[in-house]
Amino acid sequence: MTEAAALPGQPRGGVISGRATARASCVLAPNPSAMTLDGTNTWIVAEPDSGLAVVIDPGPLDESHLRTVIDTAERAGQRVALTLLTHGHPDHADGAARFAELTGTSVRALDPALRLGDEGLEAGDVITTGGLELRVVPTPGHTADSLSFHLPADGAVLTGDTILGRGTTVVAHPDGRLGDYLDSLRRLRSLTVDDGVSTVLPGHGPVLNDAQGAVEFYLAHRAHRLAQVETAVEAGHRTPAEIVASVYADVDRSLWPAAELSVRAQLDYLEEHGLI
């Protein structure tokens, strides 16, 4: 998911695995890579005095990881009562069906193809399992089905891959669209300005304590990259691969295929707005 090594906001040092806020704990999946950073963050969210927990993004289909998530909830005196997905990428969602089987829970997601049960997720939905309040925030752009979850009691937002704890995220063309992504970042910024959100609980990487700083970093990064792509086109670079080699020369080459997806999304955006 990442394109750059710069750190948005003010991250806590090191990999998050364990309690992050009064209501949210992370179990790190064993799937580290250049694209997933240290691995997928599976989040267990519950009211401190509740016996019911919500799990967000069970992660890959890894039996040991899924059972560790269940065991972690049970050690806290909680039963997993609901599974939610931020989006359908395999590192977040491939384990969902098996996890639902192990826990007897439904799976709620924006994409009907990912749901198990009668209910999906839509903008404005409020999850109230075990007295917990989670508000569904639409954040398309990384993918068309990307969602975030606002946890107002902790002043936190769970962002999936929309904002990461380290680096920046890919706009996964053609499913992801840059215009949607910029709108989603602005929507998250409004949560930091108007709704007291100060903490980002990301799908990969460490927790960010400066949510507004992270969003501003992402918006500035996107504007900078977009200007670079526009300049590259004006200089005669035509194919996405040529543009990546010019604009992303400072990025690890293992990430260039992902960067090319973002470049394709940037080119679409520039064409739609009559800038190239």
PDB file of C-alpha atoms in Angstrom:
ATOM      1  CA  MET A   1       0.000   0.000   0.000  1.00  0.00           C
ATOM      2  CA  THR A   2       2.850   2.406   0.588  1.00  0.00           C
ATOM      3  CA  GLU A   3       4.623   4.711  -1.843  1.00  0.00           C
ATOM      4  CA  ALA A   4       6.997   6.672   0.380  1.00  0.00           C
ATOM      5  CA  ALA A   5       8.929   6.364   3.598  1.00  0.00           C
ATOM      6  CA  ALA A   6       7.953   9.721   5.111  1.00  0.00           C
ATOM      7  CA  LEU A   7       5.972   9.538   8.334  1.00  0.00           C
ATOM      8  CA  PRO A   8       2.615  11.287   8.461  1.00  0.00           C
ATOM      9  CA  GLY A   9       1.552  12.912  11.701  1.00  0.00           C
ATOM     10  CA  GLN A  10       3.285  11.855  14.889  1.00  0.00           C
ATOM     11  CA  PRO A  11       3.413   8.030  15.077  1.00  0.00           C
ATOM     12  CA  ARG A  12       4.024   6.120  18.241  1.00  0.00           C
ATOM     13  CA  GLY A  13       7.344   4.343  17.984  1.00  0.00           C
ATOM     14  CA  GLY A  14       7.455   0.751  16.821  1.00  0.00           C
ATOM     15  CA  VAL A  15       4.852  -1.721  15.691  1.00  0.00           C
ATOM     16  CA  ILE A  16       1.493  -1.571  17.429  1.00  0.00           C
ATOM     17  CA  SER A  17       0.315  -4.893  18.811  1.00  0.00           C
ATOM     18  CA  GLY A  18      -1.752  -4.627  21.947  1.00  0.00           C
ATOM     19  CA  ARG A  19      -3.925  -1.956  23.505  1.00  0.00           C
ATOM     20  CA  ALA A  20      -3.962   1.343  21.621  1.00  0.00           C
ATOM     21  CA  THR A  21      -6.886   3.176  23.233  1.00  0.00           C
ATOM     22  CA  ALA A  22      -9.342   2.451  26.040  1.00  0.00           C
ATOM     23  CA  ARG A  23     -11.537   0.544  23.568  1.00  0.00           C
ATOM     24  CA  ALA A  24      -9.232  -0.638  20.778  1.00  0.00           C
ATOM     25  CA  SER A  25      -6.536  -3.318  20.745  1.00  0.00           C
ATOM     26  CA  CYS A  26      -4.493  -4.545  17.807  1.00  0.00           C
ATOM     27  CA  VAL A  27      -3.445  -8.074  16.893  1.00  0.00           C
ATOM     28  CA  LEU A  28      -0.767  -7.922  14.201  1.00  0.00           C
ATOM     29  CA  ALA A  29      -1.149 -10.471  11.405  1.00  0.00           C
ATOM     30  CA  PRO A  30       2.010 -12.383  10.356  1.00  0.00           C
ATOM     31  CA  ASN A  31       1.993 -11.089   6.768  1.00  0.00           C
ATOM     32  CA  PRO A  32       4.728  -8.429   6.565  1.00  0.00           C
ATOM     33  CA  SER A  33       5.776  -7.217   3.117  1.00  0.00           C
ATOM     34  CA  ALA A  34       6.688  -4.088   1.229  1.00  0.00           C
ATOM     35  CA  MET A  35       2.976  -3.562   0.597  1.00  0.00           C
ATOM     36  CA  THR A  36       1.636  -4.478   4.051  1.00  0.00           C
ATOM     37  CA  LEU A  37       4.440  -2.925   6.141  1.00  0.00           C
ATOM     38  CA  ASP A  38       4.725  -4.904   9.396  1.00  0.00           C
ATOM     39  CA  GLY A  39       1.533  -6.816   8.597  1.00  0.00           C
ATOM     40  CA  THR A  40      -2.199  -6.221   8.752  1.00  0.00           C
ATOM     41  CA  ASN A  41      -3.578  -4.653  11.923  1.00  0.00           C
ATOM     42  CA  THR A  42      -6.617  -6.600  13.085  1.00  0.00           C
ATOM     43  CA  TRP A  43      -8.555  -4.443  15.543  1.00  0.00           C
ATOM     44  CA  ILE A  44     -10.613  -5.658  18.493  1.00  0.00           C
ATOM     45  CA  VAL A  45     -12.927  -2.894  19.692  1.00  0.00           C
ATOM     46  CA  ALA A  46     -15.185  -3.053  22.748  1.00  0.00           C
ATOM     47  CA  GLU A  47     -16.557  -1.042  25.645  1.00  0.00           C
ATOM     48  CA  PRO A  48     -14.305  -1.604  28.682  1.00  0.00           C
ATOM     49  CA  ASP A  49     -17.108  -3.152  30.746  1.00  0.00           C
ATOM     50  CA  SER A  50     -18.736  -5.149  27.938  1.00  0.00           C
ATOM     51  CA  GLY A  51     -18.553  -8.844  27.290  1.00  0.00           C
ATOM     52  CA  LEU A  52     -19.005  -8.319  23.536  1.00  0.00           C
ATOM     53  CA  ALA A  53     -16.358  -7.221  21.027  1.00  0.00           C
ATOM     54  CA  VAL A  54     -16.299  -6.110  17.407  1.00  0.00           C
ATOM     55  CA  VAL A  55     -13.403  -7.225  15.180  1.00  0.00           C
ATOM     56  CA  ILE A  56     -12.373  -5.044  12.251  1.00  0.00           C
ATOM     57  CA  ASP A  57     -10.401  -6.665   9.413  1.00  0.00           C
ATOM     58  CA  PRO A  58      -9.654 -10.269  10.469  1.00  0.00           C
ATOM     59  CA  GLY A  59      -6.808 -10.185   7.962  1.00  0.00           C
ATOM     60  CA  PRO A  60      -5.420 -12.953   5.763  1.00  0.00           C
ATOM     61  CA  LEU A  61      -6.620 -16.551   5.824  1.00  0.00           C
ATOM     62  CA  ASP A  62      -4.159 -17.623   8.503  1.00  0.00           C
ATOM     63  CA  GLU A  63      -5.686 -20.035  11.024  1.00  0.00           C
ATOM     64  CA  SER A  64      -3.182 -19.249  13.756  1.00  0.00           C
ATOM     65  CA  HIS A  65      -3.779 -15.503  13.447  1.00  0.00           C
ATOM     66  CA  LEU A  66      -7.554 -15.865  13.465  1.00  0.00           C
ATOM     67  CA  ARG A  67      -7.451 -18.021  16.584  1.00  0.00           C
ATOM     68  CA  THR A  68      -5.056 -15.565  18.245  1.00  0.00           C
ATOM     69  CA  VAL A  69      -7.590 -12.784  17.667  1.00  0.00           C
ATOM     70  CA  ILE A  70     -10.315 -14.864  19.310  1.00  0.00           C
ATOM     71  CA  ASP A  71      -8.036 -15.829  22.201  1.00  0.00           C
ATOM     72  CA  THR A  72      -7.045 -12.187  22.750  1.00  0.00           C
ATOM     73  CA  ALA A  73     -10.686 -11.142  23.027  1.00  0.00           C
ATOM     74  CA  GLU A  74     -11.478 -14.026  25.352  1.00  0.00           C
ATOM     75  CA  ARG A  75      -8.577 -13.175  27.648  1.00  0.00           C
ATOM     76  CA  ALA A  76     -10.163  -9.735  28.000  1.00  0.00           C
ATOM     77  CA  GLY A  77     -13.445 -11.379  28.982  1.00  0.00           C
ATOM     78  CA  GLN A  78     -15.075 -10.674  25.626  1.00  0.00           C
ATOM     79  CA  ARG A  79     -16.837 -12.718  22.981  1.00  0.00           C
ATOM     80  CA  VAL A  80     -16.498 -11.660  19.358  1.00  0.00           C
ATOM     81  CA  ALA A  81     -20.034 -10.686  18.345  1.00  0.00           C
ATOM     82  CA  LEU A  82     -19.516  -8.945  14.974  1.00  0.00           C
ATOM     83  CA  THR A  83     -16.952  -8.743  12.175  1.00  0.00           C
ATOM     84  CA  LEU A  84     -16.494  -5.605  10.045  1.00  0.00           C
ATOM     85  CA  LEU A  85     -14.373  -4.967   6.944  1.00  0.00           C
ATOM     86  CA  THR A  86     -12.790  -1.680   5.910  1.00  0.00           C
ATOM     87  CA  HIS A  87     -12.458  -3.000   2.327  1.00  0.00           C
ATOM     88  CA  GLY A  88     -12.036  -6.172   0.377  1.00  0.00           C
ATOM     89  CA  HIS A  89      -8.305  -6.474  -0.275  1.00  0.00           C
ATOM     90  CA  PRO A  90      -7.084  -9.980   0.612  1.00  0.00           C
ATOM     91  CA  ASP A  91      -4.732  -8.908   3.393  1.00  0.00           C
ATOM     92  CA  HIS A  92      -7.759  -7.477   5.235  1.00  0.00           C
ATOM     93  CA  ALA A  93     -10.620  -9.715   4.173  1.00  0.00           C
ATOM     94  CA  ASP A  94      -9.467 -13.173   3.061  1.00  0.00           C
ATOM     95  CA  GLY A  95      -9.791 -14.552   6.591  1.00  0.00           C
ATOM     96  CA  ALA A  96     -13.259 -13.115   7.171  1.00  0.00           C
ATOM     97  CA  ALA A  97     -15.321 -16.145   6.154  1.00  0.00           C
ATOM     98  CA  ARG A  98     -13.264 -18.526   8.258  1.00  0.00           C
ATOM     99  CA  PHE A  99     -13.270 -16.071  11.159  1.00  0.00           C
ATOM    100  CA  ALA A 100     -17.060 -15.841  10.938  1.00  0.00           C
ATOM    101  CA  GLU A 101     -17.206 -19.628  11.024  1.00  0.00           C
ATOM    102  CA  LEU A 102     -14.983 -19.770  14.115  1.00  0.00           C
ATOM    103  CA  THR A 103     -16.913 -17.057  15.964  1.00  0.00           C
ATOM    104  CA  GLY A 104     -20.438 -17.573  14.669  1.00  0.00           C
ATOM    105  CA  THR A 105     -20.604 -13.908  13.663  1.00  0.00           C
ATOM    106  CA  SER A 106     -21.921 -12.101  10.636  1.00  0.00           C
ATOM    107  CA  VAL A 107     -19.566 -10.108   8.417  1.00  0.00           C
ATOM    108  CA  ARG A 108     -20.650  -6.595   7.483  1.00  0.00           C
ATOM    109  CA  ALA A 109     -18.998  -4.735   4.602  1.00  0.00           C
ATOM    110  CA  LEU A 110     -19.884  -2.168   1.969  1.00  0.00           C
ATOM    111  CA  ASP A 111     -19.397  -4.667  -0.869  1.00  0.00           C
ATOM    112  CA  PRO A 112     -22.287  -7.173  -0.885  1.00  0.00           C
ATOM    113  CA  ALA A 113     -19.915  -9.866  -2.164  1.00  0.00           C
ATOM    114  CA  LEU A 114     -17.995  -9.716   1.118  1.00  0.00           C
ATOM    115  CA  ARG A 115     -20.985  -9.879   3.456  1.00  0.00           C
ATOM    116  CA  LEU A 116     -22.045 -12.887   5.484  1.00  0.00           C
ATOM    117  CA  GLY A 117     -25.490 -12.226   6.876  1.00  0.00           C
ATOM    118  CA  ASP A 118     -28.368  -9.931   6.056  1.00  0.00           C
ATOM    119  CA  GLU A 119     -26.789  -6.572   6.941  1.00  0.00           C
ATOM    120  CA  GLY A 120     -24.205  -4.561   5.078  1.00  0.00           C
ATOM    121  CA  LEU A 121     -22.595  -1.234   5.876  1.00  0.00           C
ATOM    122  CA  GLU A 122     -23.599   2.157   4.553  1.00  0.00           C
ATOM    123  CA  ALA A 123     -22.575   5.762   5.186  1.00  0.00           C
ATOM    124  CA  GLY A 124     -24.069   7.016   8.423  1.00  0.00           C
ATOM    125  CA  ASP A 125     -24.612   3.579   9.969  1.00  0.00           C
ATOM    126  CA  VAL A 126     -23.887   3.382  13.690  1.00  0.00           C
ATOM    127  CA  ILE A 127     -22.672   0.107  15.202  1.00  0.00           C
ATOM    128  CA  THR A 128     -23.835  -0.337  18.801  1.00  0.00           C
ATOM    129  CA  THR A 129     -22.712  -3.874  19.670  1.00  0.00           C
ATOM    130  CA  GLY A 130     -22.235  -4.290  23.409  1.00  0.00           C
ATOM    131  CA  GLY A 131     -22.863  -0.592  23.992  1.00  0.00           C
ATOM    132  CA  LEU A 132     -19.991   0.362  21.674  1.00  0.00           C
ATOM    133  CA  GLU A 133     -20.545   3.250  19.270  1.00  0.00           C
ATOM    134  CA  LEU A 134     -18.813   2.997  15.901  1.00  0.00           C
ATOM    135  CA  ARG A 135     -19.877   5.359  13.121  1.00  0.00           C
ATOM    136  CA  VAL A 136     -19.415   4.290   9.505  1.00  0.00           C
ATOM    137  CA  VAL A 137     -17.554   6.880   7.421  1.00  0.00           C
ATOM    138  CA  PRO A 138     -17.348   6.379   3.625  1.00  0.00           C
ATOM    139  CA  THR A 139     -13.756   6.844   2.486  1.00  0.00           C
ATOM    140  CA  PRO A 140     -13.515   5.567  -1.108  1.00  0.00           C
ATOM    141  CA  GLY A 141     -10.408   6.192  -3.151  1.00  0.00           C
ATOM    142  CA  HIS A 142      -7.892   3.533  -2.171  1.00  0.00           C
ATOM    143  CA  THR A 143     -10.659   1.208  -3.339  1.00  0.00           C
ATOM    144  CA  ALA A 144     -14.263   1.935  -4.233  1.00  0.00           C
ATOM    145  CA  ASP A 145     -15.479   0.012  -1.175  1.00  0.00           C
ATOM    146  CA  SER A 146     -13.167   1.577   1.421  1.00  0.00           C
ATOM    147  CA  LEU A 147     -14.737   2.573   4.742  1.00  0.00           C
ATOM    148  CA  SER A 148     -13.424   4.066   7.965  1.00  0.00           C
ATOM    149  CA  PHE A 149     -14.922   3.698  11.437  1.00  0.00           C
ATOM    150  CA  HIS A 150     -15.192   6.650  13.812  1.00  0.00           C
ATOM    151  CA  LEU A 151     -14.815   5.687  17.489  1.00  0.00           C
ATOM    152  CA  PRO A 152     -16.025   8.887  19.163  1.00  0.00           C
ATOM    153  CA  ALA A 153     -15.531   7.772  22.774  1.00  0.00           C
ATOM    154  CA  ASP A 154     -11.778   7.447  22.150  1.00  0.00           C
ATOM    155  CA  GLY A 155     -11.432  10.380  19.732  1.00  0.00           C
ATOM    156  CA  ALA A 156     -10.166   7.877  17.177  1.00  0.00           C
ATOM    157  CA  VAL A 157     -10.808   6.727  13.629  1.00  0.00           C
ATOM    158  CA  LEU A 158      -9.973   3.313  12.167  1.00  0.00           C
ATOM    159  CA  THR A 159      -8.876   4.045   8.615  1.00  0.00           C
ATOM    160  CA  GLY A 160      -8.015   0.716   6.985  1.00  0.00           C
ATOM    161  CA  ASP A 161      -5.699   1.620   4.099  1.00  0.00           C
ATOM    162  CA  THR A 162      -7.013   5.160   3.604  1.00  0.00           C
ATOM    163  CA  ILE A 163      -4.368   6.470   6.024  1.00  0.00           C
ATOM    164  CA  LEU A 164      -1.474   4.267   7.083  1.00  0.00           C
ATOM    165  CA  GLY A 165       0.746   4.487  10.135  1.00  0.00           C
ATOM    166  CA  ARG A 166       3.808   4.832   7.928  1.00  0.00           C
ATOM    167  CA  GLY A 167       4.232   6.054   4.366  1.00  0.00           C
ATOM    168  CA  THR A 168       1.296   6.797   2.071  1.00  0.00           C
ATOM    169  CA  THR A 169      -1.341   4.653   0.427  1.00  0.00           C
ATOM    170  CA  VAL A 170      -1.950   3.601  -3.156  1.00  0.00           C
ATOM    171  CA  VAL A 171      -4.984   4.726  -5.115  1.00  0.00           C
ATOM    172  CA  ALA A 172      -5.608   1.308  -6.620  1.00  0.00           C
ATOM    173  CA  HIS A 173      -6.644   2.148 -10.204  1.00  0.00           C
ATOM    174  CA  PRO A 174      -9.067   1.404 -11.792  1.00  0.00           C
ATOM    175  CA  ASP A 175     -11.175   0.563  -8.739  1.00  0.00           C
ATOM    176  CA  GLY A 176      -9.685   3.433  -6.760  1.00  0.00           C
ATOM    177  CA  ARG A 177     -10.149   7.004  -7.959  1.00  0.00           C
ATOM    178  CA  LEU A 178      -8.075  10.003  -6.964  1.00  0.00           C
ATOM    179  CA  GLY A 179     -10.975  12.463  -6.835  1.00  0.00           C
ATOM    180  CA  ASP A 180     -12.810  10.152  -4.438  1.00  0.00           C
ATOM    181  CA  TYR A 181      -9.662   9.745  -2.372  1.00  0.00           C
ATOM    182  CA  LEU A 182      -9.126  13.489  -2.000  1.00  0.00           C
ATOM    183  CA  ASP A 183     -12.756  13.883  -0.934  1.00  0.00           C
ATOM    184  CA  SER A 184     -12.255  11.114   1.629  1.00  0.00           C
ATOM    185  CA  LEU A 185      -9.198  12.814   3.085  1.00  0.00           C
ATOM    186  CA  ARG A 186     -11.182  16.033   3.418  1.00  0.00           C
ATOM    187  CA  ARG A 187     -13.963  14.084   5.113  1.00  0.00           C
ATOM    188  CA  LEU A 188     -11.445  12.685   7.609  1.00  0.00           C
ATOM    189  CA  ARG A 189     -10.003  16.150   8.142  1.00  0.00           C
ATOM    190  CA  SER A 190     -13.476  17.362   9.118  1.00  0.00           C
ATOM    191  CA  LEU A 191     -13.550  14.655  11.797  1.00  0.00           C
ATOM    192  CA  THR A 192     -10.316  16.028  13.250  1.00  0.00           C
ATOM    193  CA  VAL A 193     -11.552  19.646  13.126  1.00  0.00           C
ATOM    194  CA  ASP A 194     -15.218  19.262  14.059  1.00  0.00           C
ATOM    195  CA  ASP A 195     -15.534  15.945  15.908  1.00  0.00           C
ATOM    196  CA  GLY A 196     -12.478  15.764  18.151  1.00  0.00           C
ATOM    197  CA  VAL A 197     -10.659  12.950  16.374  1.00  0.00           C
ATOM    198  CA  SER A 198      -7.010  13.007  17.384  1.00  0.00           C
ATOM    199  CA  THR A 199      -5.901   9.397  16.875  1.00  0.00           C
ATOM    200  CA  VAL A 200      -5.614   7.281  13.728  1.00  0.00           C
ATOM    201  CA  LEU A 201      -5.830   3.510  14.139  1.00  0.00           C
ATOM    202  CA  PRO A 202      -4.554   2.386  10.719  1.00  0.00           C
ATOM    203  CA  GLY A 203      -4.759  -0.879   8.834  1.00  0.00           C
ATOM    204  CA  HIS A 204      -0.959  -1.081   8.706  1.00  0.00           C
ATOM    205  CA  GLY A 205       1.803   0.506  10.757  1.00  0.00           C
ATOM    206  CA  PRO A 206       1.802   2.269  14.119  1.00  0.00           C
ATOM    207  CA  VAL A 207      -0.950   4.338  15.676  1.00  0.00           C
ATOM    208  CA  LEU A 208      -0.820   8.051  14.816  1.00  0.00           C
ATOM    209  CA  ASN A 209      -1.368  10.524  17.638  1.00  0.00           C
ATOM    210  CA  ASP A 210      -1.748  13.547  15.360  1.00  0.00           C
ATOM    211  CA  ALA A 211      -4.725  12.713  13.162  1.00  0.00           C
ATOM    212  CA  GLN A 212      -5.027  16.200  11.704  1.00  0.00           C
ATOM    213  CA  GLY A 213      -1.315  16.312  10.932  1.00  0.00           C
ATOM    214  CA  ALA A 214      -1.571  12.954   9.181  1.00  0.00           C
ATOM    215  CA  VAL A 215      -4.480  14.094   7.002  1.00  0.00           C
ATOM    216  CA  GLU A 216      -2.740  17.346   6.112  1.00  0.00           C
ATOM    217  CA  PHE A 217       0.407  15.397   5.227  1.00  0.00           C
ATOM    218  CA  TYR A 218      -1.584  13.138   2.919  1.00  0.00           C
ATOM    219  CA  LEU A 219      -3.324  16.038   1.193  1.00  0.00           C
ATOM    220  CA  ALA A 220      -0.024  17.849   0.676  1.00  0.00           C
ATOM    221  CA  HIS A 221       1.634  14.662  -0.572  1.00  0.00           C
ATOM    222  CA  ARG A 222      -1.130  14.072  -3.099  1.00  0.00           C
ATOM    223  CA  ALA A 223      -0.972  17.644  -4.390  1.00  0.00           C
ATOM    224  CA  HIS A 224       2.817  17.351  -4.737  1.00  0.00           C
ATOM    225  CA  ARG A 225       2.653  14.034  -6.591  1.00  0.00           C
ATOM    226  CA  LEU A 226      -0.088  15.302  -8.885  1.00  0.00           C
ATOM    227  CA  ALA A 227       2.027  18.329  -9.820  1.00  0.00           C
ATOM    228  CA  GLN A 228       5.001  16.036 -10.462  1.00  0.00           C
ATOM    229  CA  VAL A 229       2.958  13.802 -12.766  1.00  0.00           C
ATOM    230  CA  GLU A 230       1.644  16.826 -14.659  1.00  0.00           C
ATOM    231  CA  THR A 231       5.214  18.094 -15.091  1.00  0.00           C
ATOM    232  CA  ALA A 232       6.392  14.663 -16.249  1.00  0.00           C
ATOM    233  CA  VAL A 233       3.688  14.567 -18.916  1.00  0.00           C
ATOM    234  CA  GLU A 234       4.630  18.064 -20.077  1.00  0.00           C
ATOM    235  CA  ALA A 235       8.248  16.854 -20.317  1.00  0.00           C
ATOM    236  CA  GLY A 236       7.221  14.130 -22.758  1.00  0.00           C
ATOM    237  CA  HIS A 237       6.753  11.096 -20.516  1.00  0.00           C
ATOM    238  CA  ARG A 238       3.686   9.338 -21.826  1.00  0.00           C
ATOM    239  CA  THR A 239       3.275   5.877 -20.326  1.00  0.00           C
ATOM    240  CA  PRO A 240       2.619   5.231 -16.636  1.00  0.00           C
ATOM    241  CA  ALA A 241       5.865   3.250 -16.452  1.00  0.00           C
ATOM    242  CA  GLU A 242       7.855   6.212 -17.825  1.00  0.00           C
ATOM    243  CA  ILE A 243       6.193   8.570 -15.362  1.00  0.00           C
ATOM    244  CA  VAL A 244       6.897   6.247 -12.416  1.00  0.00           C
ATOM    245  CA  ALA A 245      10.579   6.053 -13.383  1.00  0.00           C
ATOM    246  CA  SER A 246      10.728   9.844 -13.416  1.00  0.00           C
ATOM    247  CA  VAL A 247       8.512  10.800 -10.474  1.00  0.00           C
ATOM    248  CA  TYR A 248       9.111   7.862  -8.126  1.00  0.00           C
ATOM    249  CA  ALA A 249      12.843   7.519  -8.655  1.00  0.00           C
ATOM    250  CA  ASP A 250      13.384   7.937  -4.885  1.00  0.00           C
ATOM    251  CA  VAL A 251      10.984   5.088  -4.045  1.00  0.00           C
ATOM    252  CA  ASP A 252      12.018   1.456  -3.593  1.00  0.00           C
ATOM    253  CA  ARG A 253      11.616  -0.266  -6.967  1.00  0.00           C
ATOM    254  CA  SER A 254       9.635  -3.062  -5.339  1.00  0.00           C
ATOM    255  CA  LEU A 255       6.861  -0.486  -4.895  1.00  0.00           C
ATOM    256  CA  TRP A 256       6.899   0.761  -8.491  1.00  0.00           C
ATOM    257  CA  PRO A 257       4.064  -1.553  -9.639  1.00  0.00           C
ATOM    258  CA  ALA A 258       1.867  -0.087  -6.892  1.00  0.00           C
ATOM    259  CA  ALA A 259       3.049   3.420  -7.759  1.00  0.00           C
ATOM    260  CA  GLU A 260       1.991   2.786 -11.352  1.00  0.00           C
ATOM    261  CA  LEU A 261      -1.569   2.177 -10.156  1.00  0.00           C
ATOM    262  CA  SER A 262      -1.542   5.578  -8.461  1.00  0.00           C
ATOM    263  CA  VAL A 263      -0.060   7.210 -11.571  1.00  0.00           C
ATOM    264  CA  ARG A 264      -2.864   5.777 -13.678  1.00  0.00           C
ATOM    265  CA  ALA A 265      -5.361   7.243 -11.206  1.00  0.00           C
ATOM    266  CA  GLN A 266      -3.539  10.589 -11.314  1.00  0.00           C
ATOM    267  CA  LEU A 267      -3.578  10.634 -15.110  1.00  0.00           C
ATOM    268  CA  ASP A 268      -7.314   9.932 -15.116  1.00  0.00           C
ATOM    269  CA  TYR A 269      -7.814  12.782 -12.639  1.00  0.00           C
ATOM    270  CA  LEU A 270      -5.750  15.228 -14.718  1.00  0.00           C
ATOM    271  CA  GLU A 271      -7.618  14.269 -17.901  1.00  0.00           C
ATOM    272  CA  GLU A 272     -11.010  14.587 -16.213  1.00  0.00           C
ATOM    273  CA  HIS A 273     -10.110  18.108 -15.062  1.00  0.00           C
ATOM    274  CA  GLY A 274      -8.670  19.133 -18.434  1.00  0.00           C
ATOM    275  CA  LEU A 275      -5.152  19.578 -17.035  1.00  0.00           C
ATOM    276  CA  ILE A 276      -3.411  17.372 -19.603  1.00  0.00           C
TER     277      ILE A 276
END
